[in-house]
């Protein structure tokens, strides 16, 4: 890491800064490094992710995270950290954002603070990034990461879940194939509350190593999925989380709703729900069998009778 920082001219040749590991990631090592010029955040992509099942992914994905952050910041200033340096070995440096001014959205939700206005901002910013890159051949060439997206998202989520449910395999495989074949805009790939900071100027998106030129419906469904699951994590705040679901979806679709996008997001969402209990990356906070049973019950019903609108998914969840 020190060689990387010196090679990028972020650290002087005689500088040996302190580095403190930061938690929260399964796909990368992350440090806060105290340079003479100030703190920076350094990531190193891992070839094998820290999960119970075998899950491998190419380390060159950090190149595309770098590019996604550059693109997002151009489209919506402040929507991503300022990037500083990267190399082909898997290292990536960006500005360090102080937690005192940038709360993690997941932590806010865990505390039961459901701010529909902030959720609306998330939907708006995400839609602006998708709309600005829609049908852009040059962006598509820069993010031709089909193999990486398959390894990091489609295989561990939809296809691994298909293997766990032979009776649903055809449906889940169909969702994966449709997603893989839909190339319309720049996708973040991991729009989760754990990767969104509540900044003084609005949402800041982190961890774009799944970046891909593909189906924007994936980002929308991925984030809304987390808002549903959080209802089981903090039951007392469930009405607020559903209000966040409504606000995010409405704001997104008001800004970017090309034909078919909402239906693709709505039909994908139950597959992602099931994946977060029975895929390769189950959410860590659903530990009770009753919680998992509710997810399975709702997801199964929606996979059997695919919804056309996101409101149908929300209604099925609320009524379960």
CSV table of N, CA and C in Angstrom, one decimal, residues 170 252 265 273:
chain,number,residue,atom,x,y,z
A,170,UNK,N,-36.0,-21.9,-13.1
A,170,UNK,CA,-36.3,-21.4,-14.5
A,170,UNK,C,-36.6,-19.9,-14.4
A,252,UNK,N,-37.5,8.5,-8.3
A,252,UNK,CA,-36.7,7.9,-9.4
A,252,UNK,C,-37.5,7.9,-10.7
A,265,UNK,N,-37.8,-3.7,-12.8
A,265,UNK,CA,-37.5,-3.6,-11.4
A,265,UNK,C,-38.4,-4.4,-10.5
A,273,UNK,N,-35.0,-10.3,-3.1
A,273,UNK,CA,-35.5,-10.6,-1.8
A,273,UNK,C,-35.0,-12.0,-1.3
